[in-house]
Tab-separated table of C-alpha atoms in Angstrom:
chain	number	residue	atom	x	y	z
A	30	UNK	CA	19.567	-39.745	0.084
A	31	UNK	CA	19.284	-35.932	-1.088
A	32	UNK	CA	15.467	-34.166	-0.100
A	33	UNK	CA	12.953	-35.361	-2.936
A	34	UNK	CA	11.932	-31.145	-4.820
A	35	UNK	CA	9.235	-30.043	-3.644
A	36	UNK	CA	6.373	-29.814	-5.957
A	37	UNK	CA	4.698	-27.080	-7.708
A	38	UNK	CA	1.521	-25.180	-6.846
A	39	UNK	CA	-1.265	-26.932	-8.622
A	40	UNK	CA	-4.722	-25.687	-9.786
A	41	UNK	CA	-7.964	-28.150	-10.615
A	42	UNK	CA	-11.120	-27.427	-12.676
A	43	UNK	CA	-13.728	-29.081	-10.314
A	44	UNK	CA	-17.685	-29.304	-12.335
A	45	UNK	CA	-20.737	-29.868	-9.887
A	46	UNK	CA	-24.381	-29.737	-10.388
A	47	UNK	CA	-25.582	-26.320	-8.442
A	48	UNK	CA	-26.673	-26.677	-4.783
A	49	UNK	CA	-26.504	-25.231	-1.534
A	50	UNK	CA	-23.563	-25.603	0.602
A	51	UNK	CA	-21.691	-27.528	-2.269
A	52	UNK	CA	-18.650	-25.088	-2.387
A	53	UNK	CA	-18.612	-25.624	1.573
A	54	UNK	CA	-17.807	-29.672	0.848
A	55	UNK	CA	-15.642	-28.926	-1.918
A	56	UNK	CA	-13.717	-26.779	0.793
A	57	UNK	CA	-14.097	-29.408	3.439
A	58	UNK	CA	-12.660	-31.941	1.675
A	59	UNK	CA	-9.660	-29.961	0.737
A	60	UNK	CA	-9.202	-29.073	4.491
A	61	UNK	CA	-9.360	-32.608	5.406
A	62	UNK	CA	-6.317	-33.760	3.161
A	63	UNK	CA	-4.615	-30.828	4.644
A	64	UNK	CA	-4.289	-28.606	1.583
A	65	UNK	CA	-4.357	-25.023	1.484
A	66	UNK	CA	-6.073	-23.247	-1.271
A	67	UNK	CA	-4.714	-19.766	-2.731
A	68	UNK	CA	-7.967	-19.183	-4.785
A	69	UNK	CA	-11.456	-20.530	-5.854
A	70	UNK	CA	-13.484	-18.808	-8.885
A	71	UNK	CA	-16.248	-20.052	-10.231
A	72	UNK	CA	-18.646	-19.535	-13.521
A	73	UNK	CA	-21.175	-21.370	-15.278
A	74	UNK	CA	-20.843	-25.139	-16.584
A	75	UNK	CA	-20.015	-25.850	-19.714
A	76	UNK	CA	-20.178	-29.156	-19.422
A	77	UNK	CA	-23.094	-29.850	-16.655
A	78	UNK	CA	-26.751	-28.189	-17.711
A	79	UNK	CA	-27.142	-25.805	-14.648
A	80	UNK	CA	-24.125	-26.089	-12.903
A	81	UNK	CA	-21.084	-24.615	-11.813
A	82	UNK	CA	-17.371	-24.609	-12.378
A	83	UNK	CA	-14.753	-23.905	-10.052
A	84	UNK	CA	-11.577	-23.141	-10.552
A	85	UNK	CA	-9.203	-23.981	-8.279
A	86	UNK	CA	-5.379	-23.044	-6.764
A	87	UNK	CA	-3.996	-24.885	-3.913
A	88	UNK	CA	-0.744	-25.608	-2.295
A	89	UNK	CA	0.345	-29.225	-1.374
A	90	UNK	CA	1.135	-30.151	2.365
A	91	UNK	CA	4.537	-29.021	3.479
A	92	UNK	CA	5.133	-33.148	3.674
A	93	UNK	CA	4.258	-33.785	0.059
A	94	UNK	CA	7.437	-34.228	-2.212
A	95	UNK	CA	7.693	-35.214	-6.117
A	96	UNK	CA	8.367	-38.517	-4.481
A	97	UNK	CA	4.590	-39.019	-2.988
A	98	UNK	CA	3.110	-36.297	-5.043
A	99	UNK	CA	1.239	-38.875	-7.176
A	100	UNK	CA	-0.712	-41.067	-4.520
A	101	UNK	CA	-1.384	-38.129	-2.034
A	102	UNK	CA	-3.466	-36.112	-5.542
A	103	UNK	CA	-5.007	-39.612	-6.156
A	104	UNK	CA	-6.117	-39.742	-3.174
A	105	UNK	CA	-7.364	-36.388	-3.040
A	106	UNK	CA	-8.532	-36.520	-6.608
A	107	UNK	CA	-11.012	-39.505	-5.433
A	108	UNK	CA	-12.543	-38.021	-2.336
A	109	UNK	CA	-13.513	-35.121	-4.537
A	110	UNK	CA	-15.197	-37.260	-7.231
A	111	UNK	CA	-17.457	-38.532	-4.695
A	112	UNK	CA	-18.612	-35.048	-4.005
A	113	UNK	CA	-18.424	-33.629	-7.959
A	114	UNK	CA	-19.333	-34.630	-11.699
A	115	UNK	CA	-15.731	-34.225	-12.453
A	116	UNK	CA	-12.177	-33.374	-11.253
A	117	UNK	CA	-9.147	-31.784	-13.698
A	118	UNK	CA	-5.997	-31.514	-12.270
A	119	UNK	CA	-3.632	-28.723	-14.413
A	120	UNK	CA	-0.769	-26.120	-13.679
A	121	UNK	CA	-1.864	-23.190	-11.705
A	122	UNK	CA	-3.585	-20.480	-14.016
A	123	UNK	CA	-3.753	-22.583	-16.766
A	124	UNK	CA	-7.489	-23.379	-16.188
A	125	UNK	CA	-10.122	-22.138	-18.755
A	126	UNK	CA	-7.492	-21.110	-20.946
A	127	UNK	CA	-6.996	-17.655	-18.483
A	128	UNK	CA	-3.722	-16.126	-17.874
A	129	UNK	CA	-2.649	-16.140	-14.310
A	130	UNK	CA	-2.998	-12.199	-14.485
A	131	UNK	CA	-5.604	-12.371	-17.028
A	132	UNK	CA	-7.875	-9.091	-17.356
A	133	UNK	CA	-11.258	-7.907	-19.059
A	134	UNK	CA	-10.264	-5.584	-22.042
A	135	UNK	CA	-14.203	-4.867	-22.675
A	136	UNK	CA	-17.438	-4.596	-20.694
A	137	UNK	CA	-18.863	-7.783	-21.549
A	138	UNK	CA	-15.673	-9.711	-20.395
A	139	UNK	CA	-17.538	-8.819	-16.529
A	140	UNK	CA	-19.571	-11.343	-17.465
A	141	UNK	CA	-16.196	-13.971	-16.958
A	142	UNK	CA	-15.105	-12.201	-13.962
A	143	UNK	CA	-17.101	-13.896	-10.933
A	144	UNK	CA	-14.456	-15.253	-8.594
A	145	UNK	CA	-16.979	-15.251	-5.075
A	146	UNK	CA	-14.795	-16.006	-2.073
A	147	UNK	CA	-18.221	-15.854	-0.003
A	148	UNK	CA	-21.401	-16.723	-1.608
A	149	UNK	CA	-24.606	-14.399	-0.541
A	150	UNK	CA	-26.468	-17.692	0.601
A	151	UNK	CA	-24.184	-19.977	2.448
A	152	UNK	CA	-23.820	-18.328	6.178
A	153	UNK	CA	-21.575	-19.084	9.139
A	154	UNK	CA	-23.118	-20.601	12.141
A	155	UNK	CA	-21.879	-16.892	14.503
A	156	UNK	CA	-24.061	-15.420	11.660
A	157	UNK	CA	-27.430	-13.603	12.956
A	158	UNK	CA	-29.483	-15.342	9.968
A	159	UNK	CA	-27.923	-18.783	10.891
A	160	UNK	CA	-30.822	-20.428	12.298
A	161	UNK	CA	-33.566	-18.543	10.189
A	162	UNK	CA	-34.200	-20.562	7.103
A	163	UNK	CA	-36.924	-18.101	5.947
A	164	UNK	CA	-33.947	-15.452	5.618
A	165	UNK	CA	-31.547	-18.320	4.344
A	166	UNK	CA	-34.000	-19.211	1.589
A	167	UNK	CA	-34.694	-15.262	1.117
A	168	UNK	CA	-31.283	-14.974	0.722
A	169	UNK	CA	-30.852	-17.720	-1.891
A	170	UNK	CA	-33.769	-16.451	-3.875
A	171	UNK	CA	-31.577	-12.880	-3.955
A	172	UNK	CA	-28.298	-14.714	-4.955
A	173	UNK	CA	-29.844	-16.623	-7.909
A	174	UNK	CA	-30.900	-13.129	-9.437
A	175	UNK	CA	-27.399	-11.974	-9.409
A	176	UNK	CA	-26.123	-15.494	-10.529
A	177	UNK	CA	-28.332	-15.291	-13.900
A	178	UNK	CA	-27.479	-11.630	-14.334
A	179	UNK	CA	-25.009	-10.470	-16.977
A	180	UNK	CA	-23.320	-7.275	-17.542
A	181	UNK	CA	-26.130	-4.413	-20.303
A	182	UNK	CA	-29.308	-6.536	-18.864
A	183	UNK	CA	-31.804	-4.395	-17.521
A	184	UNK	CA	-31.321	-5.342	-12.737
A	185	UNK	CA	-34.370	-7.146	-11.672
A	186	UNK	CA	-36.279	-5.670	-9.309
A	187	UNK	CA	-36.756	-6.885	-6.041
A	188	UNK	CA	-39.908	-7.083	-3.751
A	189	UNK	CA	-38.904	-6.138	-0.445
A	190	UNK	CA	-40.881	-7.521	2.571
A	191	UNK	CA	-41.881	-5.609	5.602
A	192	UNK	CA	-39.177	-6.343	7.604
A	193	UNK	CA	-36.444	-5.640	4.709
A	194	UNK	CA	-38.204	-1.932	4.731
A	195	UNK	CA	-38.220	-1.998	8.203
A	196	UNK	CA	-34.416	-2.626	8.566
A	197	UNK	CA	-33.355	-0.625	5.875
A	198	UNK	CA	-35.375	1.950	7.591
A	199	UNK	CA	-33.229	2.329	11.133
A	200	UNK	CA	-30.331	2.051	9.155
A	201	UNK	CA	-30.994	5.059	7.277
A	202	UNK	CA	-32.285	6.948	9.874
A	203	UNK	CA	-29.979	5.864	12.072
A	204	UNK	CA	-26.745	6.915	9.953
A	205	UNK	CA	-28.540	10.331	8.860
A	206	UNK	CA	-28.393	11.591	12.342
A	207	UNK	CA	-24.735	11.687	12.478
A	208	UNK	CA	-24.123	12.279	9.037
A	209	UNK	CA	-23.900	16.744	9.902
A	210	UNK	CA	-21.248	16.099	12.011
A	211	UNK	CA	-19.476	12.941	10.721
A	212	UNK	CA	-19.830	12.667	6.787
A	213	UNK	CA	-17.704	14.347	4.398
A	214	UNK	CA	-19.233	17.196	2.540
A	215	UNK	CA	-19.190	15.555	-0.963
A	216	UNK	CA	-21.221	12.445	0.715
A	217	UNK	CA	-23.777	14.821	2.311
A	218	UNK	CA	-24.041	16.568	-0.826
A	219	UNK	CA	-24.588	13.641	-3.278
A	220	UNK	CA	-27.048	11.869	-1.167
A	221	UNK	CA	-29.193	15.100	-1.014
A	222	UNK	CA	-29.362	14.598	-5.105
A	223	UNK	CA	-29.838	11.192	-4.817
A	224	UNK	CA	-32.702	12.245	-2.556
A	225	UNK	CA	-34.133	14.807	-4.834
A	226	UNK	CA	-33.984	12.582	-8.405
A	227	UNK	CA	-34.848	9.276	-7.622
A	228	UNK	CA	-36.228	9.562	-4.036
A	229	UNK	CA	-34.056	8.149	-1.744
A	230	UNK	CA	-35.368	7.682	1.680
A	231	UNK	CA	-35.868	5.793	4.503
A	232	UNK	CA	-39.578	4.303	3.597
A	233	UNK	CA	-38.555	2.420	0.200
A	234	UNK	CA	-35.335	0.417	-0.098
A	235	UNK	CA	-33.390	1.655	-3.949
A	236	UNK	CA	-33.640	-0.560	-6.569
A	237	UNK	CA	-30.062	-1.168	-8.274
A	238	UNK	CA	-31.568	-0.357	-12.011
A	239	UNK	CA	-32.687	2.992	-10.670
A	240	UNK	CA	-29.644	3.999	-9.054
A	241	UNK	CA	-27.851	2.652	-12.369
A	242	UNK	CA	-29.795	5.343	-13.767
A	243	UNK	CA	-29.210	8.175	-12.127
A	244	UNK	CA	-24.952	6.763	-11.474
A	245	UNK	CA	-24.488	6.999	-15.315
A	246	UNK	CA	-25.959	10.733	-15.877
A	247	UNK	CA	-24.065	11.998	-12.867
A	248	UNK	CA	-21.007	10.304	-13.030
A	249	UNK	CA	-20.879	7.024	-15.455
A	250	UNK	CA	-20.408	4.398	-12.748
A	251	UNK	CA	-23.144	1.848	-13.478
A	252	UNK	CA	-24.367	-1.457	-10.804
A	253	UNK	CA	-23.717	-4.809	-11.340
A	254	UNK	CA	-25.711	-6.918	-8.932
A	255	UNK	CA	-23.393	-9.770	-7.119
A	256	UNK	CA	-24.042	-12.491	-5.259
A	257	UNK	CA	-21.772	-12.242	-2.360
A	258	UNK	CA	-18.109	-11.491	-1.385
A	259	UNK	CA	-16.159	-11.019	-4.858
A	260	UNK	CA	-12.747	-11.320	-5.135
A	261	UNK	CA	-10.227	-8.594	-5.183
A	262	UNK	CA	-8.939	-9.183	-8.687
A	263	UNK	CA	-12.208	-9.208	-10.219
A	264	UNK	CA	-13.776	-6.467	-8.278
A	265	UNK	CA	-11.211	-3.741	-8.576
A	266	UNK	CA	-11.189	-5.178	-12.417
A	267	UNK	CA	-14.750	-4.055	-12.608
A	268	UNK	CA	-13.866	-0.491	-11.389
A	269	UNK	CA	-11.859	-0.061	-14.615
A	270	UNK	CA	-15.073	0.038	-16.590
A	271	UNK	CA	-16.699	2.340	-13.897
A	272	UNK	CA	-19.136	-1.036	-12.762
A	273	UNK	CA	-19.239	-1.393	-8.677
A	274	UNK	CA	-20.722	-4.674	-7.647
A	275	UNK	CA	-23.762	-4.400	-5.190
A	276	UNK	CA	-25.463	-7.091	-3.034
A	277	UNK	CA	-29.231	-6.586	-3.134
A	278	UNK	CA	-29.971	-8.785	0.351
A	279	UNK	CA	-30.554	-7.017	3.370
A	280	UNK	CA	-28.870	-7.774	6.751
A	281	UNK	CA	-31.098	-9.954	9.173
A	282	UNK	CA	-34.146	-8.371	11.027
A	283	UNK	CA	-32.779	-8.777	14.747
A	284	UNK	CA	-29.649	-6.774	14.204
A	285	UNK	CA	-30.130	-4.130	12.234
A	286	UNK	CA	-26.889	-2.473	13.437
A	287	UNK	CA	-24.463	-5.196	12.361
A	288	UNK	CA	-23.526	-6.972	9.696
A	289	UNK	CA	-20.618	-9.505	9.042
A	290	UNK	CA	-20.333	-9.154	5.682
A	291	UNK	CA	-21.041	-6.115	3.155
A	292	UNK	CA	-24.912	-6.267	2.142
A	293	UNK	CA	-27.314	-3.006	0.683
A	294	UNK	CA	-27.472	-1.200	3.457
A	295	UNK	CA	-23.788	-0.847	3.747
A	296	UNK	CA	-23.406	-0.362	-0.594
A	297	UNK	CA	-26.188	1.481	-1.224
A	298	UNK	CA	-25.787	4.359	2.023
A	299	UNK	CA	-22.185	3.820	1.896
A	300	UNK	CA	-20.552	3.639	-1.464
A	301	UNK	CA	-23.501	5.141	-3.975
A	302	UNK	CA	-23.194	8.621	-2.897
A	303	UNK	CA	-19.824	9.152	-3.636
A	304	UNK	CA	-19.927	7.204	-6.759
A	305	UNK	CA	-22.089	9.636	-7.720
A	306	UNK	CA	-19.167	12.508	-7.339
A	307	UNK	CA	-17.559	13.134	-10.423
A	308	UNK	CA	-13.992	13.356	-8.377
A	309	UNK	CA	-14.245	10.393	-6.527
A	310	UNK	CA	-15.719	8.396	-9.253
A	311	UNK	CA	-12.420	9.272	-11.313
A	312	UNK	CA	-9.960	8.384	-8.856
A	313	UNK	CA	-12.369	4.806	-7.793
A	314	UNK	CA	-11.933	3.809	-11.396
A	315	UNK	CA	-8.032	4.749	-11.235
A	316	UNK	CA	-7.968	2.300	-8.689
A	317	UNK	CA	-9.404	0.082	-10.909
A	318	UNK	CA	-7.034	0.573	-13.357
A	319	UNK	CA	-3.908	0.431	-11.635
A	320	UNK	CA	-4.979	-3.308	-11.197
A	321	UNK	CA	-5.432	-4.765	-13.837
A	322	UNK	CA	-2.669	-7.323	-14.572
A	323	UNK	CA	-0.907	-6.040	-11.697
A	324	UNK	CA	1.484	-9.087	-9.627
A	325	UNK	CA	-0.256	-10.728	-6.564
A	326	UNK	CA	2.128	-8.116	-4.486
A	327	UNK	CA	0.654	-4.944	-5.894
A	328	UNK	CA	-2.487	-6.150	-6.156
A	329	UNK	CA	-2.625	-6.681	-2.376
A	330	UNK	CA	-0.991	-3.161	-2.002
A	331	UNK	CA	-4.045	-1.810	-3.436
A	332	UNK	CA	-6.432	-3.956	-2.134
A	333	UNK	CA	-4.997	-2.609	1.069
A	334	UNK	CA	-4.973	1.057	0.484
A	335	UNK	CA	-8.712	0.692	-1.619
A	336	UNK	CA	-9.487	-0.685	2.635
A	337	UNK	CA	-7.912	2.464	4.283
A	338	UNK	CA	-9.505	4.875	2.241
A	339	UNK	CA	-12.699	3.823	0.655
A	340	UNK	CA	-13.509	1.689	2.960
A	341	UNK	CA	-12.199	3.246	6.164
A	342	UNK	CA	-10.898	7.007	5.170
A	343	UNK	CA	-10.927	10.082	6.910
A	344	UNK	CA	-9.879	13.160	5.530
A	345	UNK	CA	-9.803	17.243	6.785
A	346	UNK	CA	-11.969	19.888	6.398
A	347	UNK	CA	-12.919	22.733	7.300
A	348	UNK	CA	-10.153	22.049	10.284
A	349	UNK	CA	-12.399	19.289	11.343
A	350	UNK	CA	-12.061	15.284	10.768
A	351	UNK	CA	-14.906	13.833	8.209
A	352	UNK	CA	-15.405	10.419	6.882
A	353	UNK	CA	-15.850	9.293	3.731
A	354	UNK	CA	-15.085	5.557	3.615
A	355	UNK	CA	-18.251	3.477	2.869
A	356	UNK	CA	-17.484	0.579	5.856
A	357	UNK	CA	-17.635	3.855	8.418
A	358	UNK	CA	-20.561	6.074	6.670
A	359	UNK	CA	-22.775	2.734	6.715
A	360	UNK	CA	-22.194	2.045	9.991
A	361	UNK	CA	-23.218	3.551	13.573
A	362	UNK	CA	-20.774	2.280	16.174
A	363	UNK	CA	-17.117	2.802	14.163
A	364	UNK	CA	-18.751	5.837	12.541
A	365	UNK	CA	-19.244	7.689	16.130
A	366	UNK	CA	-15.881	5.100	17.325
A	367	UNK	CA	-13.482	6.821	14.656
A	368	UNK	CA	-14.338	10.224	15.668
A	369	UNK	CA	-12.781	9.893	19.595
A	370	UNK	CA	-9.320	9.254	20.709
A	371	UNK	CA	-9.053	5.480	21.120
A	372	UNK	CA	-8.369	4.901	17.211
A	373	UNK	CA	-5.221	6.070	15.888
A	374	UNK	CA	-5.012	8.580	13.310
A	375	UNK	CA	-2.176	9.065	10.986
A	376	UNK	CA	-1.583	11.430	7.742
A	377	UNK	CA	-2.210	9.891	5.161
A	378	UNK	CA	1.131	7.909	3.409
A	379	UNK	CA	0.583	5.657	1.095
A	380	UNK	CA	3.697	3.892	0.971
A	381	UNK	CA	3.517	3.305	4.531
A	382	UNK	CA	-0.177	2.159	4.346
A	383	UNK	CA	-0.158	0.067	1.531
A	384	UNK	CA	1.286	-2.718	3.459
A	385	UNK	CA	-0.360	-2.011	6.790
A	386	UNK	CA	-2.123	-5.262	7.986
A	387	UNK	CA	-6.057	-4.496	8.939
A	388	UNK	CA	-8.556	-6.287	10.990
A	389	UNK	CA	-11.906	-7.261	9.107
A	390	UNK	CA	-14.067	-8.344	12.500
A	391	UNK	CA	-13.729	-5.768	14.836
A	392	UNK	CA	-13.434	-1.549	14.446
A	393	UNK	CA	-9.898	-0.361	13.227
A	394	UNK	CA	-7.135	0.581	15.687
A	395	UNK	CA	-6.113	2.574	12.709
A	396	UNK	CA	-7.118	5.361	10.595
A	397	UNK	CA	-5.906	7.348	7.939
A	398	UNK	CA	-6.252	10.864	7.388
A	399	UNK	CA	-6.128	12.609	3.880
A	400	UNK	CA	-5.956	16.476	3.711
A	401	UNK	CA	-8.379	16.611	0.998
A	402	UNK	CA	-9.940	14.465	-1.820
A	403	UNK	CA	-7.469	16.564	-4.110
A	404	UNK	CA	-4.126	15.806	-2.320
A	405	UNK	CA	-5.162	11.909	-1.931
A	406	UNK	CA	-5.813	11.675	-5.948
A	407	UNK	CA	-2.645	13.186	-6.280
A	408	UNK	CA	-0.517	11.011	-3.811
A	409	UNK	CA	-2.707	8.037	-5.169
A	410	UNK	CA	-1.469	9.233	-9.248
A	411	UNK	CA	2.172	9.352	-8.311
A	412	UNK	CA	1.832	5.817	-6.542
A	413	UNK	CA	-0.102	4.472	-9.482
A	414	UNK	CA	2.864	5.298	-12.006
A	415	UNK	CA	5.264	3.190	-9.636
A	416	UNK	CA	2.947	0.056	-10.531
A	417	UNK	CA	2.587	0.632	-13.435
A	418	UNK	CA	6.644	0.462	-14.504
A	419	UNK	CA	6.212	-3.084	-12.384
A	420	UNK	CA	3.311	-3.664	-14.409
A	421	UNK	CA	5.684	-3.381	-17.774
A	422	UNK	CA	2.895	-1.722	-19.031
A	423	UNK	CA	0.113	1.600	-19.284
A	424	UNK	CA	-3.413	1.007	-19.780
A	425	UNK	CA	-6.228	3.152	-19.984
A	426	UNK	CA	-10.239	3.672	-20.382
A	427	UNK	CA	-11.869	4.002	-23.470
A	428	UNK	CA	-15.414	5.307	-22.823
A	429	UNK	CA	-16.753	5.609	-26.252
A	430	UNK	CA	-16.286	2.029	-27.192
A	431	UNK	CA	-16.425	0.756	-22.838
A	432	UNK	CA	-13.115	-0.913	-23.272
A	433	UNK	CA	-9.456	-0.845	-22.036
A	434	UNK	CA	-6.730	0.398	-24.387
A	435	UNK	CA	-3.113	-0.868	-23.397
A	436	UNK	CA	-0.449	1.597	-24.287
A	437	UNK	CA	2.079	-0.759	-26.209
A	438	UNK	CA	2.180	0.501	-29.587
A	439	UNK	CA	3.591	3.633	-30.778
A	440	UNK	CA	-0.129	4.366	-32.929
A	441	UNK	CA	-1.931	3.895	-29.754
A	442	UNK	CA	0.383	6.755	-28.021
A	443	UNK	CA	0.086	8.679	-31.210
A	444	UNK	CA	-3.705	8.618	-30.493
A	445	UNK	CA	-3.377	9.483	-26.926
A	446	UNK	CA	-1.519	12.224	-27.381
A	447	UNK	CA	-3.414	13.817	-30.624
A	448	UNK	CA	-6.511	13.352	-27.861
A	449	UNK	CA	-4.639	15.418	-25.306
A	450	UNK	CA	-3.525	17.718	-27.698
A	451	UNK	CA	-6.983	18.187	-29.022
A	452	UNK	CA	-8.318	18.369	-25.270
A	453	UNK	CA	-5.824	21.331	-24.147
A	454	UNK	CA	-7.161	23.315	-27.100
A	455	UNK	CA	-10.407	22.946	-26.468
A	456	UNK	CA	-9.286	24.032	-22.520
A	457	UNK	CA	-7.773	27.372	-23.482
A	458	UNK	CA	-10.546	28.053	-25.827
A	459	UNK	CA	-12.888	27.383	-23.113
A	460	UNK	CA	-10.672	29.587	-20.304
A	461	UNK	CA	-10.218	32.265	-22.962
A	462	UNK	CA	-14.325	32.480	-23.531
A	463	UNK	CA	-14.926	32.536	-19.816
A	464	UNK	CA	-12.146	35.827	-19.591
A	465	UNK	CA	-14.211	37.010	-22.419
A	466	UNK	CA	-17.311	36.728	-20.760
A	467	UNK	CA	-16.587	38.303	-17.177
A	468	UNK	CA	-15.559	41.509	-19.498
């Protein structure tokens, strides 16, 4: 008897009332029947007042062939009813009505883009908050603000307790010290204006609405609060519109040097200075662009490179080695470790480091280093145009209207180019006043 095909990946629409540690036993009980799941995303019911929809891809067990297909998803199918208001089994990407590569084409479409992978209040037992439920229920109080929020709503502000202040407090201090010696110029620089406009310091944690503020008049990036680990697709999607998603929780009190996951010490000291440089800014939201509707493949490629560099970058100057990734300018140990000999250091390639694998628990054994923020926007444009021919397709920005234009029409390159055309004119006018001027 010829091998039974085996079946196709498969994708479910699971509804559930809202509670704690429900996407954990959704998880579970895909773990027990042995199935491995590609991705989760989840938004607001439609269906249930309050509660939550996930959207879900999976693989079958190697085992599973058209022949048992049908009594193994029963099976499944049942176990998760027990758990959920309702189960809907469909073809992968078909649920909601969303392309598999789907994208946002204007701001408010955020609002649909809220795959978490890691939710801000469900923590690991290793986790330093584990066992404190006054921080667990602190941290689900901070979650449910980000939950409710959507995309032109003015952030809510959050009261910070002592020991928030406190920790927030030797972080900054902490990472100040070395910054002289360790920090780029351009992240020095921006968080002395941050300092100087809206007070940034080491007594009062930011508030997200402020630094939305003062983001949009230096550079247009704006905050969108989140409530925990986002996924890549949706996250570099957001850095398209110039929107970076922020947690608002602070680590726990009794390590105030470590964190497991990304939380406002690390967004706020690491990533809002250099959002606030007009440079960087431009080639963050280039990233952002390159990925939208990009293949799983690509995706990862620059998911990977968006680790190595502003995450984990170094780059030259003045002859010396500075860093201006956010995961080493937030914290102390790999920001002092990536400075000595024990890490490797390579130029900059990004062919080469696009597919480098990285680990996400412990310091890097690897570092990158760009010769300057120029050359790495350049090497980073060239790469960009080899996605986008796999891509099939161009897109840009559109900041007066906040959406995304895709190239596929000859009017729409027509426009582009009368907007280039008018832009060089106005750039020789501008270079011919300034000779004027020095005479």
């Amino acid at each position: 008897m010829s091998q039974a095909a085996r079946p196709q990946e498969k994708s479910a629409m699971i509804t559930t009332a809202d509670s704690i540690g429900k996407l954990a036993e959704i998880s579970g009980m895909f773990k027990k029947h042995g199935v491995n799941l590609t991705k989760i995303e989840s938004s607001n019911s439609n269906v249930v007042k309050g509660g939550v929809d996930f959207h879900v891809d999976f693989y079958l067990p190697s085992e599973i062939n058209t022949e048992n297909e049908g009594k193994f998803l029963e099976g499944l199918v049942n176990d998760l009813e027990n758990l959920c208001e309702s189960v809907k089994l469909g073809a992968t990407g078909d649920v909601n009505g969303r392309e598999k590569h789907w994208f946002p084409r204007i701001l408010s479409d955020l609002n649909k883009t809220q795959e978490i992978k890691a939710y801000g209040e469900e923590l690991d037992a290793d986790h330093p908050g584990f066992k404190d439920e006054e921080y667990r229920a602190r941290r689900r109080e901070i979650a449910q603000i980000a939950r409710e929020y959507m995309i032109g709503q003015p952030i809510p502000r959050i009261n910070y307790t002592q020991n928030e202040i406190d920790t927030w407090r030797k972080v900054y201090n902490g990472l100040k010290a070395l910054y002289p010696t360790h920090a780029c110029e351009e992240h020095i620089r921006t968080l002395k204006v941050l300092e100087e406009k809206m007070g940034f310091g080491p007594d009062s944690i930011p508030q997200l609405e402020d630094i939305n503020t003062c983001l949009k008049q230096l550079s247009g990036f704006q905050i969108r609060p989140v409530m925990g680990l986002l996924s890549l697709r949706d996250f570099m999607a957001a850095l398209a519109f110039r929107v970076f998603h922020s947690t608002q929780y602070i680590r726990h009190h009794s390590m105030p040097l470590y964190t497991p996951e990304p939380d406002a010490c690390h967004d706020i000291i690491g990533h809002v200075p250099l959002l606030a440089d007009p440079k960087f800014a431009r080639w963050t939201q280039e990233l952002g662009l390159a990925s939208l509707g990009a293949s799983d493949e690509d995706l990862n490629k620059i998911g990977t490179l968006y680790w190595y560099t502003v995450e984990f970058g170094l780059c030259r100057q003045n002859n010396q080695v500075r860093a201006f990734g956010a995961g080493l300018l937030s914290s102390f140990g790999e920001l002092e470790y990536c400075m000595t000999e024990k890490p490797q250091k390579k130029p900059l390639n990004l062919e080469e480091a696009c597919v480098k694998e990285y680990p996400i628990t412990e310091y890097q054994p690897l570092y990158w280093v760009s010769e300057s923020f120029d050359k790495v926007i350049e090497q980073f444009g060239q790469f960009a145009g080899k996605l986008s021919e796999h891509r099939g397709f161009s897109v840009r920005y559109n900041p007066y209207t906040q959406s995304i234009d895709v190239l596929d029409t000859d009017e729409k390159i027509e426009d582009l180019a009368a907007e280039i055309s008018y832009n060089s004119t106005l750039m020789s006018q501008a270079m011919k006043n300034l000779k004027n001027n020095r005479h």
